[in-house]
Amino acid sequence: MSLQELIVSAIVFFCVFYVGNRIVNFFKGANRNDNPCANCTTGCELRDLMEKKKQICREEQKSKRKNCCH
């Protein structure tokens, strides 16, 4: 095996290790119930849905606070 083949195989090994590590960390984050949109791009439908639900909940809480005192 020549030096060039060793270098190429080392680079391939580190690339595979890096990608595998990223995949494992992604699934570990899902198991820990981390924010699923932490790494989303700007067009993430899940993040938009979560923000919409949060806004609806905030509006409902405000209306409950106003109604309880009347």
mmCIF file as Biopython writes it, N, C-alpha, C and O atoms, coordinates in Angstrom:
data_model
#
loop_
_atom_site.group_PDB
_atom_site.id
_atom_site.type_symbol
_atom_site.label_atom_id
_atom_site.label_alt_id
_atom_site.label_comp_id
_atom_site.label_asym_id
_atom_site.label_entity_id
_atom_site.label_seq_id
_atom_site.pdbx_PDB_ins_code
_atom_site.Cartn_x
_atom_site.Cartn_y
_atom_site.Cartn_z
_atom_site.occupancy
_atom_site.B_iso_or_equiv
_atom_site.auth_seq_id
_atom_site.auth_asym_id
_atom_site.pdbx_PDB_model_num
ATOM 1   N N  . MET A ? 1  ? 0.846   -1.171 0.000  1.0 0.0 1  A 1 
ATOM 2   C CA . MET A ? 1  ? 0.000   0.000  0.000  1.0 0.0 1  A 1 
ATOM 3   C C  . MET A ? 1  ? 0.895   1.239  0.000  1.0 0.0 1  A 1 
ATOM 4   O O  . MET A ? 1  ? 1.836   1.349  0.786  1.0 0.0 1  A 1 
ATOM 5   N N  . SER A ? 2  ? 0.579   2.154  -0.890 1.0 0.0 2  A 1 
ATOM 6   C CA . SER A ? 2  ? 1.403   3.355  -0.987 1.0 0.0 2  A 1 
ATOM 7   C C  . SER A ? 2  ? 0.941   4.410  0.023  1.0 0.0 2  A 1 
ATOM 8   O O  . SER A ? 2  ? -0.109  4.277  0.651  1.0 0.0 2  A 1 
ATOM 9   N N  . LEU A ? 3  ? 1.729   5.425  0.154  1.0 0.0 3  A 1 
ATOM 10  C CA . LEU A ? 3  ? 1.417   6.514  1.082  1.0 0.0 3  A 1 
ATOM 11  C C  . LEU A ? 3  ? 0.120   7.216  0.682  1.0 0.0 3  A 1 
ATOM 12  O O  . LEU A ? 3  ? -0.677  7.595  1.539  1.0 0.0 3  A 1 
ATOM 13  N N  . GLN A ? 4  ? -0.083  7.384  -0.611 1.0 0.0 4  A 1 
ATOM 14  C CA . GLN A ? 4  ? -1.291  8.052  -1.094 1.0 0.0 4  A 1 
ATOM 15  C C  . GLN A ? 4  ? -2.544  7.244  -0.713 1.0 0.0 4  A 1 
ATOM 16  O O  . GLN A ? 4  ? -3.548  7.827  -0.305 1.0 0.0 4  A 1 
ATOM 17  N N  . GLU A ? 5  ? -2.495  5.927  -0.842 1.0 0.0 5  A 1 
ATOM 18  C CA . GLU A ? 5  ? -3.635  5.087  -0.475 1.0 0.0 5  A 1 
ATOM 19  C C  . GLU A ? 5  ? -3.912  5.154  1.020  1.0 0.0 5  A 1 
ATOM 20  O O  . GLU A ? 5  ? -5.072  5.143  1.433  1.0 0.0 5  A 1 
ATOM 21  N N  . LEU A ? 6  ? -2.877  5.222  1.829  1.0 0.0 6  A 1 
ATOM 22  C CA . LEU A ? 6  ? -3.051  5.347  3.273  1.0 0.0 6  A 1 
ATOM 23  C C  . LEU A ? 6  ? -3.722  6.678  3.639  1.0 0.0 6  A 1 
ATOM 24  O O  . LEU A ? 6  ? -4.623  6.721  4.477  1.0 0.0 6  A 1 
ATOM 25  N N  . ILE A ? 7  ? -3.280  7.735  3.013  1.0 0.0 7  A 1 
ATOM 26  C CA . ILE A ? 7  ? -3.850  9.054  3.292  1.0 0.0 7  A 1 
ATOM 27  C C  . ILE A ? 7  ? -5.317  9.101  2.869  1.0 0.0 7  A 1 
ATOM 28  O O  . ILE A ? 7  ? -6.159  9.616  3.606  1.0 0.0 7  A 1 
ATOM 29  N N  . VAL A ? 8  ? -5.625  8.572  1.696  1.0 0.0 8  A 1 
ATOM 30  C CA . VAL A ? 8  ? -7.006  8.567  1.209  1.0 0.0 8  A 1 
ATOM 31  C C  . VAL A ? 8  ? -7.886  7.732  2.132  1.0 0.0 8  A 1 
ATOM 32  O O  . VAL A ? 8  ? -8.993  8.150  2.473  1.0 0.0 8  A 1 
ATOM 33  N N  . SER A ? 9  ? -7.413  6.564  2.540  1.0 0.0 9  A 1 
ATOM 34  C CA . SER A ? 9  ? -8.218  5.717  3.422  1.0 0.0 9  A 1 
ATOM 35  C C  . SER A ? 9  ? -8.400  6.365  4.788  1.0 0.0 9  A 1 
ATOM 36  O O  . SER A ? 9  ? -9.453  6.197  5.404  1.0 0.0 9  A 1 
ATOM 37  N N  . ALA A ? 10 ? -7.404  7.102  5.280  1.0 0.0 10 A 1 
ATOM 38  C CA . ALA A ? 10 ? -7.550  7.817  6.553  1.0 0.0 10 A 1 
ATOM 39  C C  . ALA A ? 10 ? -8.591  8.924  6.427  1.0 0.0 10 A 1 
ATOM 40  O O  . ALA A ? 10 ? -9.400  9.112  7.336  1.0 0.0 10 A 1 
ATOM 41  N N  . ILE A ? 11 ? -8.586  9.654  5.327  1.0 0.0 11 A 1 
ATOM 42  C CA . ILE A ? 11 ? -9.569  10.717 5.110  1.0 0.0 11 A 1 
ATOM 43  C C  . ILE A ? 11 ? -10.971 10.132 5.027  1.0 0.0 11 A 1 
ATOM 44  O O  . ILE A ? 11 ? -11.906 10.675 5.615  1.0 0.0 11 A 1 
ATOM 45  N N  . VAL A ? 12 ? -11.124 9.026  4.298  1.0 0.0 12 A 1 
ATOM 46  C CA . VAL A ? 12 ? -12.431 8.374  4.187  1.0 0.0 12 A 1 
ATOM 47  C C  . VAL A ? 12 ? -12.903 7.894  5.553  1.0 0.0 12 A 1 
ATOM 48  O O  . VAL A ? 12 ? -14.075 8.050  5.892  1.0 0.0 12 A 1 
ATOM 49  N N  . PHE A ? 13 ? -12.001 7.310  6.339  1.0 0.0 13 A 1 
ATOM 50  C CA . PHE A ? 13 ? -12.358 6.849  7.683  1.0 0.0 13 A 1 
ATOM 51  C C  . PHE A ? 13 ? -12.847 7.999  8.550  1.0 0.0 13 A 1 
ATOM 52  O O  . PHE A ? 13 ? -13.867 7.867  9.226  1.0 0.0 13 A 1 
ATOM 53  N N  . PHE A ? 14 ? -12.147 9.113  8.545  1.0 0.0 14 A 1 
ATOM 54  C CA . PHE A ? 14 ? -12.553 10.248 9.370  1.0 0.0 14 A 1 
ATOM 55  C C  . PHE A ? 14 ? -13.873 10.847 8.892  1.0 0.0 14 A 1 
ATOM 56  O O  . PHE A ? 14 ? -14.670 11.308 9.708  1.0 0.0 14 A 1 
ATOM 57  N N  . CYS A ? 15 ? -14.113 10.847 7.586  1.0 0.0 15 A 1 
ATOM 58  C CA . CYS A ? 15 ? -15.392 11.348 7.067  1.0 0.0 15 A 1 
ATOM 59  C C  . CYS A ? 15 ? -16.549 10.451 7.502  1.0 0.0 15 A 1 
ATOM 60  O O  . CYS A ? 15 ? -17.597 10.943 7.920  1.0 0.0 15 A 1 
ATOM 61  N N  . VAL A ? 16 ? -16.358 9.152  7.403  1.0 0.0 16 A 1 
ATOM 62  C CA . VAL A ? 16 ? -17.398 8.210  7.832  1.0 0.0 16 A 1 
ATOM 63  C C  . VAL A ? 16 ? -17.631 8.337  9.335  1.0 0.0 16 A 1 
ATOM 64  O O  . VAL A ? 16 ? -18.776 8.319  9.788  1.0 0.0 16 A 1 
ATOM 65  N N  . PHE A ? 17 ? -16.566 8.464  10.104 1.0 0.0 17 A 1 
ATOM 66  C CA . PHE A ? 17 ? -16.696 8.650  11.552 1.0 0.0 17 A 1 
ATOM 67  C C  . PHE A ? 17 ? -17.462 9.927  11.876 1.0 0.0 17 A 1 
ATOM 68  O O  . PHE A ? 17 ? -18.330 9.917  12.748 1.0 0.0 17 A 1 
ATOM 69  N N  . TYR A ? 18 ? -17.157 11.020 11.193 1.0 0.0 18 A 1 
ATOM 70  C CA . TYR A ? 18 ? -17.823 12.300 11.438 1.0 0.0 18 A 1 
ATOM 71  C C  . TYR A ? 18 ? -19.313 12.216 11.125 1.0 0.0 18 A 1 
ATOM 72  O O  . TYR A ? 18 ? -20.142 12.663 11.917 1.0 0.0 18 A 1 
ATOM 73  N N  . VAL A ? 19 ? -19.652 11.647 9.978  1.0 0.0 19 A 1 
ATOM 74  C CA . VAL A ? 19 ? -21.062 11.528 9.587  1.0 0.0 19 A 1 
ATOM 75  C C  . VAL A ? 19 ? -21.801 10.614 10.560 1.0 0.0 19 A 1 
ATOM 76  O O  . VAL A ? 19 ? -22.923 10.917 10.966 1.0 0.0 19 A 1 
ATOM 77  N N  . GLY A ? 20 ? -21.188 9.511  10.932 1.0 0.0 20 A 1 
ATOM 78  C CA . GLY A ? 20 ? -21.808 8.606  11.898 1.0 0.0 20 A 1 
ATOM 79  C C  . GLY A ? 20 ? -22.027 9.276  13.238 1.0 0.0 20 A 1 
ATOM 80  O O  . GLY A ? 20 ? -23.066 9.086  13.869 1.0 0.0 20 A 1 
ATOM 81  N N  . ASN A ? 21 ? -21.065 10.050 13.672 1.0 0.0 21 A 1 
ATOM 82  C CA . ASN A ? 21 ? -21.188 10.768 14.945 1.0 0.0 21 A 1 
ATOM 83  C C  . ASN A ? 21 ? -22.332 11.778 14.890 1.0 0.0 21 A 1 
ATOM 84  O O  . ASN A ? 21 ? -23.085 11.908 15.855 1.0 0.0 21 A 1 
ATOM 85  N N  . ARG A ? 22 ? -22.471 12.489 13.781 1.0 0.0 22 A 1 
ATOM 86  C CA . ARG A ? 22 ? -23.559 13.461 13.637 1.0 0.0 22 A 1 
ATOM 87  C C  . ARG A ? 22 ? -24.926 12.776 13.664 1.0 0.0 22 A 1 
ATOM 88  O O  . ARG A ? 22 ? -25.874 13.294 14.255 1.0 0.0 22 A 1 
ATOM 89  N N  . ILE A ? 23 ? -25.021 11.615 13.025 1.0 0.0 23 A 1 
ATOM 90  C CA . ILE A ? 23 ? -26.288 10.886 13.006 1.0 0.0 23 A 1 
ATOM 91  C C  . ILE A ? 23 ? -26.643 10.406 14.413 1.0 0.0 23 A 1 
ATOM 92  O O  . ILE A ? 23 ? -27.792 10.523 14.838 1.0 0.0 23 A 1 
ATOM 93  N N  . VAL A ? 24 ? -25.668 9.872  15.128 1.0 0.0 24 A 1 
ATOM 94  C CA . VAL A ? 24 ? -25.921 9.406  16.496 1.0 0.0 24 A 1 
ATOM 95  C C  . VAL A ? 24 ? -26.336 10.573 17.380 1.0 0.0 24 A 1 
ATOM 96  O O  . VAL A ? 24 ? -27.273 10.439 18.167 1.0 0.0 24 A 1 
ATOM 97  N N  . ASN A ? 25 ? -25.665 11.714 17.270 1.0 0.0 25 A 1 
ATOM 98  C CA . ASN A ? 25 ? -26.024 12.878 18.081 1.0 0.0 25 A 1 
ATOM 99  C C  . ASN A ? 25 ? -27.416 13.382 17.746 1.0 0.0 25 A 1 
ATOM 100 O O  . ASN A ? 25 ? -28.126 13.861 18.630 1.0 0.0 25 A 1 
ATOM 101 N N  . PHE A ? 26 ? -27.820 13.283 16.488 1.0 0.0 26 A 1 
ATOM 102 C CA . PHE A ? 26 ? -29.160 13.711 16.094 1.0 0.0 26 A 1 
ATOM 103 C C  . PHE A ? 26 ? -30.216 12.866 16.798 1.0 0.0 26 A 1 
ATOM 104 O O  . PHE A ? 26 ? -31.190 13.404 17.324 1.0 0.0 26 A 1 
ATOM 105 N N  . PHE A ? 27 ? -30.031 11.553 16.812 1.0 0.0 27 A 1 
ATOM 106 C CA . PHE A ? 27 ? -31.014 10.687 17.454 1.0 0.0 27 A 1 
ATOM 107 C C  . PHE A ? 27 ? -30.945 10.764 18.969 1.0 0.0 27 A 1 
ATOM 108 O O  . PHE A ? 27 ? -31.965 10.589 19.635 1.0 0.0 27 A 1 
ATOM 109 N N  . LYS A ? 28 ? -29.781 11.018 19.526 1.0 0.0 28 A 1 
ATOM 110 C CA . LYS A ? 28 ? -29.696 11.210 20.979 1.0 0.0 28 A 1 
ATOM 111 C C  . LYS A ? 28 ? -30.446 12.459 21.392 1.0 0.0 28 A 1 
ATOM 112 O O  . LYS A ? 28 ? -31.100 12.472 22.435 1.0 0.0 28 A 1 
ATOM 113 N N  . GLY A ? 29 ? -30.362 13.513 20.586 1.0 0.0 29 A 1 
ATOM 114 C CA . GLY A ? 29 ? -31.100 14.739 20.883 1.0 0.0 29 A 1 
ATOM 115 C C  . GLY A ? 29 ? -32.596 14.512 20.837 1.0 0.0 29 A 1 
ATOM 116 O O  . GLY A ? 29 ? -33.333 15.099 21.629 1.0 0.0 29 A 1 
ATOM 117 N N  . ALA A ? 30 ? -33.057 13.670 19.925 1.0 0.0 30 A 1 
ATOM 118 C CA . ALA A ? 30 ? -34.481 13.357 19.855 1.0 0.0 30 A 1 
ATOM 119 C C  . ALA A ? 30 ? -34.916 12.556 21.077 1.0 0.0 30 A 1 
ATOM 120 O O  . ALA A ? 30 ? -36.034 12.729 21.560 1.0 0.0 30 A 1 
ATOM 121 N N  . ASN A ? 31 ? -34.056 11.693 21.576 1.0 0.0 31 A 1 
ATOM 122 C CA . ASN A ? 31 ? -34.387 10.909 22.766 1.0 0.0 31 A 1 
ATOM 123 C C  . ASN A ? 31 ? -34.406 11.760 24.029 1.0 0.0 31 A 1 
ATOM 124 O O  . ASN A ? 31 ? -35.145 11.456 24.965 1.0 0.0 31 A 1 
ATOM 125 N N  . ARG A ? 32 ? -33.609 12.818 24.069 1.0 0.0 32 A 1 
ATOM 126 C CA . ARG A ? 32 ? -33.564 13.698 25.239 1.0 0.0 32 A 1 
ATOM 127 C C  . ARG A ? 32 ? -34.651 14.762 25.192 1.0 0.0 32 A 1 
ATOM 128 O O  . ARG A ? 32 ? -34.722 15.608 26.083 1.0 0.0 32 A 1 
ATOM 129 N N  . ASN A ? 33 ? -35.498 14.734 24.171 1.0 0.0 33 A 1 
ATOM 130 C CA . ASN A ? 33 ? -36.567 15.713 23.986 1.0 0.0 33 A 1 
ATOM 131 C C  . ASN A ? 33 ? -36.029 17.129 23.830 1.0 0.0 33 A 1 
ATOM 132 O O  . ASN A ? 33 ? -36.642 18.090 24.296 1.0 0.0 33 A 1 
ATOM 133 N N  . ASP A ? 34 ? -34.878 17.252 23.169 1.0 0.0 34 A 1 
ATOM 134 C CA . ASP A ? 34 ? -34.358 18.573 22.856 1.0 0.0 34 A 1 
ATOM 135 C C  . ASP A ? 34 ? -35.255 19.240 21.822 1.0 0.0 34 A 1 
ATOM 136 O O  . ASP A ? 34 ? -36.157 18.611 21.270 1.0 0.0 34 A 1 
ATOM 137 N N  . ASN A ? 35 ? -35.004 20.495 21.572 1.0 0.0 35 A 1 
ATOM 138 C CA . ASN A ? 35 ? -35.773 21.229 20.572 1.0 0.0 35 A 1 
ATOM 139 C C  . ASN A ? 35 ? -35.535 20.609 19.202 1.0 0.0 35 A 1 
ATOM 140 O O  . ASN A ? 35 ? -34.394 20.581 18.740 1.0 0.0 35 A 1 
ATOM 141 N N  . PRO A ? 36 ? -36.574 20.112 18.536 1.0 0.0 36 A 1 
ATOM 142 C CA . PRO A ? 36 ? -36.364 19.483 17.233 1.0 0.0 36 A 1 
ATOM 143 C C  . PRO A ? 36 ? -35.977 20.471 16.145 1.0 0.0 36 A 1 
ATOM 144 O O  . PRO A ? 36 ? -35.492 20.070 15.087 1.0 0.0 36 A 1 
ATOM 145 N N  . CYS A ? 37 ? -36.185 21.740 16.391 1.0 0.0 37 A 1 
ATOM 146 C CA . CYS A ? 37 ? -35.894 22.746 15.372 1.0 0.0 37 A 1 
ATOM 147 C C  . CYS A ? 37 ? -34.587 23.486 15.642 1.0 0.0 37 A 1 
ATOM 148 O O  . CYS A ? 37 ? -34.348 24.547 15.066 1.0 0.0 37 A 1 
ATOM 149 N N  . ALA A ? 38 ? -33.759 22.949 16.495 1.0 0.0 38 A 1 
ATOM 150 C CA . ALA A ? 38 ? -32.512 23.636 16.809 1.0 0.0 38 A 1 
ATOM 151 C C  . ALA A ? 38 ? -31.616 23.761 15.584 1.0 0.0 38 A 1 
ATOM 152 O O  . ALA A ? 38 ? -30.873 24.735 15.466 1.0 0.0 38 A 1 
ATOM 153 N N  . ASN A ? 39 ? -31.671 22.805 14.680 1.0 0.0 39 A 1 
ATOM 154 C CA . ASN A ? 39 ? -30.817 22.823 13.508 1.0 0.0 39 A 1 
ATOM 155 C C  . ASN A ? 39 ? -31.597 22.986 12.215 1.0 0.0 39 A 1 
ATOM 156 O O  . ASN A ? 39 ? -31.073 22.687 11.142 1.0 0.0 39 A 1 
ATOM 157 N N  . CYS A ? 40 ? -32.819 23.448 12.289 1.0 0.0 40 A 1 
ATOM 158 C CA . CYS A ? 40 ? -33.649 23.580 11.089 1.0 0.0 40 A 1 
ATOM 159 C C  . CYS A ? 40 ? -33.222 24.785 10.256 1.0 0.0 40 A 1 
ATOM 160 O O  . CYS A ? 40 ? -32.649 25.749 10.763 1.0 0.0 40 A 1 
ATOM 161 N N  . THR A ? 41 ? -33.518 24.697 8.979  1.0 0.0 41 A 1 
ATOM 162 C CA . THR A ? 41 ? -33.310 25.840 8.109  1.0 0.0 41 A 1 
ATOM 163 C C  . THR A ? 41 ? -34.522 26.752 8.203  1.0 0.0 41 A 1 
ATOM 164 O O  . THR A ? 41 ? -35.436 26.484 8.981  1.0 0.0 41 A 1 
ATOM 165 N N  . THR A ? 42 ? -34.544 27.811 7.433  1.0 0.0 42 A 1 
ATOM 166 C CA . THR A ? 42 ? -35.606 28.806 7.568  1.0 0.0 42 A 1 
ATOM 167 C C  . THR A ? 42 ? -36.956 28.305 7.108  1.0 0.0 42 A 1 
ATOM 168 O O  . THR A ? 42 ? -37.969 28.875 7.516  1.0 0.0 42 A 1 
ATOM 169 N N  . GLY A ? 43 ? -37.036 27.268 6.279  1.0 0.0 43 A 1 
ATOM 170 C CA . GLY A ? 43 ? -38.307 26.798 5.770  1.0 0.0 43 A 1 
ATOM 171 C C  . GLY A ? 43 ? -38.862 25.603 6.515  1.0 0.0 43 A 1 
ATOM 172 O O  . GLY A ? 43 ? -39.535 24.772 5.905  1.0 0.0 43 A 1 
ATOM 173 N N  . CYS A ? 44 ? -38.612 25.482 7.793  1.0 0.0 44 A 1 
ATOM 174 C CA . CYS A ? 44 ? -39.009 24.308 8.560  1.0 0.0 44 A 1 
ATOM 175 C C  . CYS A ? 44 ? -40.488 24.381 8.920  1.0 0.0 44 A 1 
ATOM 176 O O  . CYS A ? 44 ? -40.911 25.281 9.645  1.0 0.0 44 A 1 
ATOM 177 N N  . GLU A ? 45 ? -41.270 23.438 8.415  1.0 0.0 45 A 1 
ATOM 178 C CA . GLU A ? 45 ? -42.706 23.425 8.685  1.0 0.0 45 A 1 
ATOM 179 C C  . GLU A ? 45 ? -42.995 23.078 10.136 1.0 0.0 45 A 1 
ATOM 180 O O  . GLU A ? 45 ? -43.944 23.602 10.719 1.0 0.0 45 A 1 
ATOM 181 N N  . LEU A ? 46 ? -42.190 22.202 10.726 1.0 0.0 46 A 1 
ATOM 182 C CA . LEU A ? 46 ? -42.396 21.821 12.118 1.0 0.0 46 A 1 
ATOM 183 C C  . LEU A ? 46 ? -42.214 23.021 13.036 1.0 0.0 46 A 1 
ATOM 184 O O  . LEU A ? 46 ? -42.993 23.212 13.970 1.0 0.0 46 A 1 
ATOM 185 N N  . ARG A ? 47 ? -41.192 23.833 12.777 1.0 0.0 47 A 1 
ATOM 186 C CA . ARG A ? 47 ? -40.966 25.013 13.606 1.0 0.0 47 A 1 
ATOM 187 C C  . ARG A ? 47 ? -42.106 26.004 13.451 1.0 0.0 47 A 1 
ATOM 188 O O  . ARG A ? 47 ? -42.555 26.596 14.433 1.0 0.0 47 A 1 
ATOM 189 N N  . ASP A ? 48 ? -42.581 26.188 12.212 1.0 0.0 48 A 1 
ATOM 190 C CA . ASP A ? 48 ? -43.700 27.095 11.988 1.0 0.0 48 A 1 
ATOM 191 C C  . ASP A ? 48 ? -44.951 26.624 12.723 1.0 0.0 48 A 1 
ATOM 192 O O  . ASP A ? 48 ? -45.684 27.435 13.289 1.0 0.0 48 A 1 
ATOM 193 N N  . LEU A ? 49 ? -45.193 25.316 12.715 1.0 0.0 49 A 1 
ATOM 194 C CA . LEU A ? 49 ? -46.345 24.767 13.414 1.0 0.0 49 A 1 
ATOM 195 C C  . LEU A ? 49 ? -46.213 24.957 14.919 1.0 0.0 49 A 1 
ATOM 196 O O  . LEU A ? 49 ? -47.186 25.293 15.595 1.0 0.0 49 A 1 
ATOM 197 N N  . MET A ? 50 ? -44.998 24.741 15.447 1.0 0.0 50 A 1 
ATOM 198 C CA . MET A ? 50 ? -44.786 24.936 16.883 1.0 0.0 50 A 1 
ATOM 199 C C  . MET A ? 50 ? -44.993 26.396 17.275 1.0 0.0 50 A 1 
ATOM 200 O O  . MET A ? 50 ? -45.610 26.676 18.302 1.0 0.0 50 A 1 
ATOM 201 N N  . GLU A ? 51 ? -44.490 27.318 16.479 1.0 0.0 51 A 1 
ATOM 202 C CA . GLU A ? 51 ? -44.671 28.740 16.776 1.0 0.0 51 A 1 
ATOM 203 C C  . GLU A ? 51 ? -46.144 29.129 16.724 1.0 0.0 51 A 1 
ATOM 204 O O  . GLU A ? 51 ? -46.603 29.925 17.543 1.0 0.0 51 A 1 
ATOM 205 N N  . LYS A ? 52 ? -46.882 28.581 15.776 1.0 0.0 52 A 1 
ATOM 206 C CA . LYS A ? 52 ? -48.309 28.867 15.665 1.0 0.0 52 A 1 
ATOM 207 C C  . LYS A ? 52 ? -49.052 28.357 16.900 1.0 0.0 52 A 1 
ATOM 208 O O  . LYS A ? 52 ? -49.913 29.052 17.438 1.0 0.0 52 A 1 
ATOM 209 N N  . LYS A ? 53 ? -48.723 27.152 17.347 1.0 0.0 53 A 1 
ATOM 210 C CA . LYS A ? 53 ? -49.350 26.583 18.544 1.0 0.0 53 A 1 
ATOM 211 C C  . LYS A ? 53 ? -49.009 27.401 19.786 1.0 0.0 53 A 1 
ATOM 212 O O  . LYS A ? 53 ? -49.870 27.622 20.637 1.0 0.0 53 A 1 
ATOM 213 N N  . LYS A ? 54 ? -47.759 27.852 19.894 1.0 0.0 54 A 1 
ATOM 214 C CA . LYS A ? 54 ? -47.363 28.677 21.030 1.0 0.0 54 A 1 
ATOM 215 C C  . LYS A ? 54 ? -48.156 29.982 21.054 1.0 0.0 54 A 1 
ATOM 216 O O  . LYS A ? 54 ? -48.592 30.432 22.114 1.0 0.0 54 A 1 
ATOM 217 N N  . GLN A ? 55 ? -48.341 30.584 19.880 1.0 0.0 55 A 1 
ATOM 218 C CA . GLN A ? 55 ? -49.081 31.834 19.799 1.0 0.0 55 A 1 
ATOM 219 C C  . GLN A ? 55 ? -50.540 31.620 20.199 1.0 0.0 55 A 1 
ATOM 220 O O  . GLN A ? 55 ? -51.118 32.451 20.901 1.0 0.0 55 A 1 
ATOM 221 N N  . ILE A ? 56 ? -51.134 30.522 19.764 1.0 0.0 56 A 1 
ATOM 222 C CA . ILE A ? 56 ? -52.522 30.214 20.128 1.0 0.0 56 A 1 
ATOM 223 C C  . ILE A ? 56 ? -52.631 30.016 21.639 1.0 0.0 56 A 1 
ATOM 224 O O  . ILE A ? 56 ? -53.576 30.500 22.262 1.0 0.0 56 A 1 
ATOM 225 N N  . CYS A ? 57 ? -51.672 29.310 22.226 1.0 0.0 57 A 1 
ATOM 226 C CA . CYS A ? 57 ? -51.693 29.088 23.674 1.0 0.0 57 A 1 
ATOM 227 C C  . CYS A ? 57 ? -51.551 30.405 24.437 1.0 0.0 57 A 1 
ATOM 228 O O  . CYS A ? 57 ? -52.220 30.613 25.449 1.0 0.0 57 A 1 
ATOM 229 N N  . ARG A ? 58 ? -50.690 31.287 23.956 1.0 0.0 58 A 1 
ATOM 230 C CA . ARG A ? 58 ? -50.524 32.588 24.617 1.0 0.0 58 A 1 
ATOM 231 C C  . ARG A ? 58 ? -51.823 33.387 24.570 1.0 0.0 58 A 1 
ATOM 232 O O  . ARG A ? 58 ? -52.208 34.015 25.556 1.0 0.0 58 A 1 
ATOM 233 N N  . GLU A ? 59 ? -52.490 33.361 23.431 1.0 0.0 59 A 1 
ATOM 234 C CA . GLU A ? 59 ? -53.752 34.092 23.297 1.0 0.0 59 A 1 
ATOM 235 C C  . GLU A ? 59 ? -54.822 33.504 24.205 1.0 0.0 59 A 1 
ATOM 236 O O  . GLU A ? 59 ? -55.599 34.247 24.805 1.0 0.0 59 A 1 
ATOM 237 N N  . GLU A ? 60 ? -54.872 32.181 24.315 1.0 0.0 60 A 1 
ATOM 238 C CA . GLU A ? 60 ? -55.854 31.545 25.193 1.0 0.0 60 A 1 
ATOM 239 C C  . GLU A ? 60 ? -55.569 31.866 26.654 1.0 0.0 60 A 1 
ATOM 240 O O  . GLU A ? 60 ? -56.501 32.073 27.431 1.0 0.0 60 A 1 
ATOM 241 N N  . GLN A ? 61 ? -54.300 31.909 27.040 1.0 0.0 61 A 1 
ATOM 242 C CA . GLN A ? 61 ? -53.959 32.239 28.421 1.0 0.0 61 A 1 
ATOM 243 C C  . GLN A ? 61 ? -54.339 33.674 28.741 1.0 0.0 61 A 1 
ATOM 244 O O  . GLN A ? 61 ? -54.820 33.954 29.839 1.0 0.0 61 A 1 
ATOM 245 N N  . LYS A ? 62 ? -54.131 34.585 27.801 1.0 0.0 62 A 1 
ATOM 246 C CA . LYS A ? 62 ? -54.505 35.979 28.028 1.0 0.0 62 A 1 
ATOM 247 C C  . LYS A ? 62 ? -56.008 36.105 28.183 1.0 0.0 62 A 1 
ATOM 248 O O  . LYS A ? 62 ? -56.479 36.849 29.044 1.0 0.0 62 A 1 
ATOM 249 N N  . SER A ? 63 ? -56.770 35.393 27.368 1.0 0.0 63 A 1 
ATOM 250 C CA . SER A ? 63 ? -58.223 35.493 27.462 1.0 0.0 63 A 1 
ATOM 251 C C  . SER A ? 63 ? -58.723 34.858 28.751 1.0 0.0 63 A 1 
ATOM 252 O O  . SER A ? 63 ? -59.709 35.339 29.310 1.0 0.0 63 A 1 
ATOM 253 N N  . LYS A ? 64 ? -58.098 33.812 29.244 1.0 0.0 64 A 1 
ATOM 254 C CA . LYS A ? 64 ? -58.491 33.195 30.512 1.0 0.0 64 A 1 
ATOM 255 C C  . LYS A ? 64 ? -58.226 34.141 31.672 1.0 0.0 64 A 1 
ATOM 256 O O  . LYS A ? 64 ? -59.029 34.210 32.602 1.0 0.0 64 A 1 
ATOM 257 N N  . ARG A ? 65 ? -57.127 34.863 31.637 1.0 0.0 65 A 1 
ATOM 258 C CA . ARG A ? 65 ? -56.799 35.797 32.700 1.0 0.0 65 A 1 
ATOM 259 C C  . ARG A ? 65 ? -57.823 36.933 32.738 1.0 0.0 65 A 1 
ATOM 260 O O  . ARG A ? 65 ? -58.224 37.370 33.818 1.0 0.0 65 A 1 
ATOM 261 N N  . LYS A ? 66 ? -58.235 37.399 31.600 1.0 0.0 66 A 1 
ATOM 262 C CA . LYS A ? 66 ? -59.207 38.484 31.550 1.0 0.0 66 A 1 
ATOM 263 C C  . LYS A ? 66 ? -60.574 38.020 32.024 1.0 0.0 66 A 1 
ATOM 264 O O  . LYS A ? 66 ? -61.262 38.765 32.722 1.0 0.0 66 A 1 
ATOM 265 N N  . ASN A ? 67 ? -60.986 36.812 31.665 1.0 0.0 67 A 1 
ATOM 266 C CA . ASN A ? 67 ? -62.306 36.314 32.014 1.0 0.0 67 A 1 
ATOM 267 C C  . ASN A ? 67 ? -62.433 35.907 33.466 1.0 0.0 67 A 1 
ATOM 268 O O  . ASN A ? 67 ? -63.539 35.922 34.006 1.0 0.0 67 A 1 
ATOM 269 N N  . CYS A ? 68 ? -61.353 35.549 34.108 1.0 0.0 68 A 1 
ATOM 270 C CA . CYS A ? 68 ? -61.452 35.059 35.479 1.0 0.0 68 A 1 
ATOM 271 C C  . CYS A ? 68 ? -61.774 36.193 36.455 1.0 0.0 68 A 1 
ATOM 272 O O  . CYS A ? 68 ? -62.317 35.938 37.530 1.0 0.0 68 A 1 
ATOM 273 N N  . CYS A ? 69 ? -61.463 37.380 36.117 1.0 0.0 69 A 1 
ATOM 274 C CA . CYS A ? 69 ? -61.654 38.517 37.049 1.0 0.0 69 A 1 
ATOM 275 C C  . CYS A ? 69 ? -63.018 39.184 36.888 1.0 0.0 69 A 1 
ATOM 276 O O  . CYS A ? 69 ? -63.383 40.020 37.714 1.0 0.0 69 A 1 
ATOM 277 N N  . HIS A ? 70 ? -63.756 38.853 35.885 1.0 0.0 70 A 1 
ATOM 278 C CA . HIS A ? 70 ? -65.039 39.523 35.624 1.0 0.0 70 A 1 
ATOM 279 C C  . HIS A ? 70 ? -66.159 38.852 36.328 1.0 0.0 70 A 1 
ATOM 280 O O  . HIS A ? 70 ? -67.306 39.285 36.217 1.0 0.0 70 A 1 
#
